[in-house]
């Protein structure tokens, strides 16, 4: 089977990844909402198996967290985003098109590689969804994130039939 014929789940598997169980909200919000064919996924943290954030993915970029660890954290956030969006799409990643990703990077005030950190998320959704993974985005540095996470990513998706 050629790479272009692979399904998103097969592409995930080829990357050595699988969709995690979507995380439950930790406050008074829902993990995603749908309006027509649009799905808005709440910010996802780099929560791994077991519901914890790896210590390497906690803290500030440009201080205690290196660029590569930030990119890995963003990748986990994107995986968690895809898990949430998959639920909204009835479990079929092939029905998803990413419209926009938003990245919040817990960073030191003078950190200059904020866009490169979010590339971890952008690269993953593009690898898994192909052309449907191409998206607009923003990336901003922030003073603090929940649970001292290094990265948080939210997303807007379209369900394509």
mmCIF file of C-alpha atoms in Angstrom:
data_model
loop_
_atom_site.group_PDB
_atom_site.id
_atom_site.type_symbol
_atom_site.label_atom_id
_atom_site.label_comp_id
_atom_site.label_asym_id
_atom_site.label_seq_id
_atom_site.Cartn_x
_atom_site.Cartn_y
_atom_site.Cartn_z
ATOM 1 C CA UNK A 1 0.000 0.000 0.000
ATOM 2 C CA UNK A 2 1.440 3.379 -0.966
ATOM 3 C CA UNK A 3 1.798 6.098 1.632
ATOM 4 C CA UNK A 4 -0.928 8.153 -0.066
ATOM 5 C CA UNK A 5 -3.365 5.242 0.266
ATOM 6 C CA UNK A 6 -2.846 4.869 4.001
ATOM 7 C CA UNK A 7 -5.622 5.901 6.340
ATOM 8 C CA UNK A 8 -4.891 8.407 9.111
ATOM 9 C CA UNK A 9 -4.914 5.575 11.671
ATOM 10 C CA UNK A 10 -2.413 3.615 9.584
ATOM 11 C CA UNK A 11 -0.226 6.718 9.347
ATOM 12 C CA UNK A 12 -0.373 7.073 13.131
ATOM 13 C CA UNK A 13 0.606 3.436 13.526
ATOM 14 C CA UNK A 14 3.508 3.883 11.090
ATOM 15 C CA UNK A 15 4.717 6.724 13.341
ATOM 16 C CA UNK A 16 4.564 4.377 16.315
ATOM 17 C CA UNK A 17 1.566 6.230 17.749
ATOM 18 C CA UNK A 18 -2.047 5.483 18.618
ATOM 19 C CA UNK A 19 -4.930 7.726 19.548
ATOM 20 C CA UNK A 20 -5.169 8.023 23.323
ATOM 21 C CA UNK A 21 -8.394 7.906 25.273
ATOM 22 C CA UNK A 22 -9.668 11.491 25.156
ATOM 23 C CA UNK A 23 -9.002 13.343 28.408
ATOM 24 C CA UNK A 24 -11.922 14.489 30.531
ATOM 25 C CA UNK A 25 -12.177 18.218 31.263
ATOM 26 C CA UNK A 26 -10.498 19.381 34.471
ATOM 27 C CA UNK A 27 -12.867 22.330 35.050
ATOM 28 C CA UNK A 28 -16.273 23.655 33.969
ATOM 29 C CA UNK A 29 -16.058 23.197 30.177
ATOM 30 C CA UNK A 30 -16.574 20.535 27.545
ATOM 31 C CA UNK A 31 -13.689 18.985 25.594
ATOM 32 C CA UNK A 32 -15.204 19.970 22.242
ATOM 33 C CA UNK A 33 -18.269 21.543 20.686
ATOM 34 C CA UNK A 34 -19.741 21.157 17.241
ATOM 35 C CA UNK A 35 -21.665 23.685 15.179
ATOM 36 C CA UNK A 36 -22.696 22.348 11.793
ATOM 37 C CA UNK A 37 -19.546 20.847 10.314
ATOM 38 C CA UNK A 38 -17.186 22.815 12.563
ATOM 39 C CA UNK A 39 -15.619 21.290 15.660
ATOM 40 C CA UNK A 40 -13.885 23.442 18.260
ATOM 41 C CA UNK A 41 -11.567 21.452 20.523
ATOM 42 C CA UNK A 42 -10.609 22.910 23.891
ATOM 43 C CA UNK A 43 -6.940 23.370 24.695
ATOM 44 C CA UNK A 44 -5.107 20.097 25.172
ATOM 45 C CA UNK A 45 -2.090 19.642 27.420
ATOM 46 C CA UNK A 46 0.768 17.177 26.822
ATOM 47 C CA UNK A 47 -0.898 14.575 29.024
ATOM 48 C CA UNK A 48 0.445 11.120 28.301
ATOM 49 C CA UNK A 49 -0.681 7.627 29.177
ATOM 50 C CA UNK A 50 -1.795 7.423 32.769
ATOM 51 C CA UNK A 51 -3.069 10.996 32.750
ATOM 52 C CA UNK A 52 0.183 12.673 33.759
ATOM 53 C CA UNK A 53 2.501 15.181 32.147
ATOM 54 C CA UNK A 54 6.062 13.951 31.707
ATOM 55 C CA UNK A 55 8.402 16.125 33.838
ATOM 56 C CA UNK A 56 10.332 16.905 30.615
ATOM 57 C CA UNK A 57 7.183 18.658 29.354
ATOM 58 C CA UNK A 58 6.733 20.896 32.391
ATOM 59 C CA UNK A 59 8.186 24.357 32.871
ATOM 60 C CA UNK A 60 9.248 27.216 30.646
ATOM 61 C CA UNK A 61 10.774 27.062 27.197
ATOM 62 C CA UNK A 62 13.955 29.068 27.212
ATOM 63 C CA UNK A 63 14.551 28.214 30.875
ATOM 64 C CA UNK A 64 14.074 24.622 32.090
ATOM 65 C CA UNK A 65 12.619 23.157 28.857
ATOM 66 C CA UNK A 66 14.631 22.706 25.651
ATOM 67 C CA UNK A 67 13.198 23.312 22.169
ATOM 68 C CA UNK A 68 13.105 19.580 21.354
ATOM 69 C CA UNK A 69 11.175 18.792 24.557
ATOM 70 C CA UNK A 70 8.739 21.600 23.735
ATOM 71 C CA UNK A 71 8.199 20.193 20.257
ATOM 72 C CA UNK A 72 7.607 16.738 21.752
ATOM 73 C CA UNK A 73 5.073 18.261 24.170
ATOM 74 C CA UNK A 74 3.306 20.010 21.266
ATOM 75 C CA UNK A 75 3.185 16.693 19.410
ATOM 76 C CA UNK A 76 1.459 15.036 22.380
ATOM 77 C CA UNK A 77 -0.992 17.949 22.552
ATOM 78 C CA UNK A 78 -1.797 17.417 18.859
ATOM 79 C CA UNK A 79 -2.333 13.701 19.426
ATOM 80 C CA UNK A 80 -4.763 14.574 22.227
ATOM 81 C CA UNK A 81 -6.498 17.087 19.919
ATOM 82 C CA UNK A 82 -6.936 14.415 17.264
ATOM 83 C CA UNK A 83 -8.397 12.058 19.866
ATOM 84 C CA UNK A 84 -11.005 14.656 20.883
ATOM 85 C CA UNK A 85 -11.818 15.614 17.275
ATOM 86 C CA UNK A 86 -12.120 11.952 16.342
ATOM 87 C CA UNK A 87 -14.939 11.540 18.853
ATOM 88 C CA UNK A 88 -16.756 14.482 17.238
ATOM 89 C CA UNK A 89 -16.264 12.851 13.812
ATOM 90 C CA UNK A 90 -17.737 9.536 14.920
ATOM 91 C CA UNK A 91 -14.323 7.926 15.323
ATOM 92 C CA UNK A 92 -13.215 8.554 11.722
ATOM 93 C CA UNK A 93 -10.064 10.686 11.436
ATOM 94 C CA UNK A 94 -10.426 10.613 7.646
ATOM 95 C CA UNK A 95 -13.458 12.904 8.027
ATOM 96 C CA UNK A 96 -11.379 15.649 9.672
ATOM 97 C CA UNK A 97 -9.799 18.723 8.146
ATOM 98 C CA UNK A 98 -7.748 20.967 10.425
ATOM 99 C CA UNK A 99 -8.636 24.616 9.914
ATOM 100 C CA UNK A 100 -6.598 26.241 12.688
ATOM 101 C CA UNK A 101 -4.305 25.351 15.556
ATOM 102 C CA UNK A 102 -3.626 27.686 18.436
ATOM 103 C CA UNK A 103 -0.492 27.238 20.483
ATOM 104 C CA UNK A 104 0.251 28.582 23.931
ATOM 105 C CA UNK A 105 3.901 28.229 24.863
ATOM 106 C CA UNK A 106 4.911 28.574 28.525
ATOM 107 C CA UNK A 107 8.059 30.587 27.914
ATOM 108 C CA UNK A 108 10.668 32.847 29.390
ATOM 109 C CA UNK A 109 10.065 36.480 28.469
ATOM 110 C CA UNK A 110 12.864 36.631 25.918
ATOM 111 C CA UNK A 111 12.296 33.221 24.285
ATOM 112 C CA UNK A 112 12.402 33.576 20.498
ATOM 113 C CA UNK A 113 11.540 30.112 19.167
ATOM 114 C CA UNK A 114 7.825 30.030 19.937
ATOM 115 C CA UNK A 115 6.748 29.173 16.348
ATOM 116 C CA UNK A 116 9.293 26.359 16.176
ATOM 117 C CA UNK A 117 7.852 24.789 19.331
ATOM 118 C CA UNK A 118 4.382 24.616 17.776
ATOM 119 C CA UNK A 119 5.854 22.916 14.713
ATOM 120 C CA UNK A 120 5.703 19.714 16.787
ATOM 121 C CA UNK A 121 1.897 19.885 16.607
ATOM 122 C CA UNK A 122 1.696 21.173 13.029
ATOM 123 C CA UNK A 123 4.044 18.493 11.735
ATOM 124 C CA UNK A 124 2.045 15.717 13.395
ATOM 125 C CA UNK A 125 -1.379 16.732 12.060
ATOM 126 C CA UNK A 126 0.110 17.181 8.576
ATOM 127 C CA UNK A 127 1.761 13.741 8.740
ATOM 128 C CA UNK A 128 -1.443 12.044 9.898
ATOM 129 C CA UNK A 129 -4.081 13.893 7.872
ATOM 130 C CA UNK A 130 -2.079 14.793 4.766
ATOM 131 C CA UNK A 131 -3.612 17.667 2.803
ATOM 132 C CA UNK A 132 -6.442 17.833 5.365
ATOM 133 C CA UNK A 133 -3.809 18.544 8.007
ATOM 134 C CA UNK A 134 -2.675 21.835 6.416
ATOM 135 C CA UNK A 135 -3.912 24.672 8.605
ATOM 136 C CA UNK A 136 -3.717 28.266 9.741
ATOM 137 C CA UNK A 137 -2.338 28.793 13.227
ATOM 138 C CA UNK A 138 -1.098 31.093 15.916
ATOM 139 C CA UNK A 139 1.580 30.621 18.542
ATOM 140 C CA UNK A 140 2.009 32.897 21.534
ATOM 141 C CA UNK A 141 4.244 32.889 24.563
ATOM 142 C CA UNK A 142 2.485 32.945 27.917
ATOM 143 C CA UNK A 143 3.629 33.358 31.516
ATOM 144 C CA UNK A 144 2.003 30.171 32.851
ATOM 145 C CA UNK A 145 -0.126 27.193 31.797
ATOM 146 C CA UNK A 146 -2.252 24.732 33.786
ATOM 147 C CA UNK A 147 -0.294 22.042 35.627
ATOM 148 C CA UNK A 148 2.925 23.901 34.672
ATOM 149 C CA UNK A 149 2.648 22.402 31.174
ATOM 150 C CA UNK A 150 5.190 23.648 28.654
ATOM 151 C CA UNK A 151 2.614 23.753 25.832
ATOM 152 C CA UNK A 152 -1.152 23.833 25.287
ATOM 153 C CA UNK A 153 -2.765 23.498 21.863
ATOM 154 C CA UNK A 154 -6.371 24.018 20.774
ATOM 155 C CA UNK A 155 -7.891 23.503 17.356
ATOM 156 C CA UNK A 156 -10.723 24.119 14.956
ATOM 157 C CA UNK A 157 -11.665 21.300 12.616
ATOM 158 C CA UNK A 158 -14.120 20.769 9.792
ATOM 159 C CA UNK A 159 -15.911 17.471 9.363
ATOM 160 C CA UNK A 160 -15.853 16.629 5.684
ATOM 161 C CA UNK A 161 -18.239 13.982 4.433
#
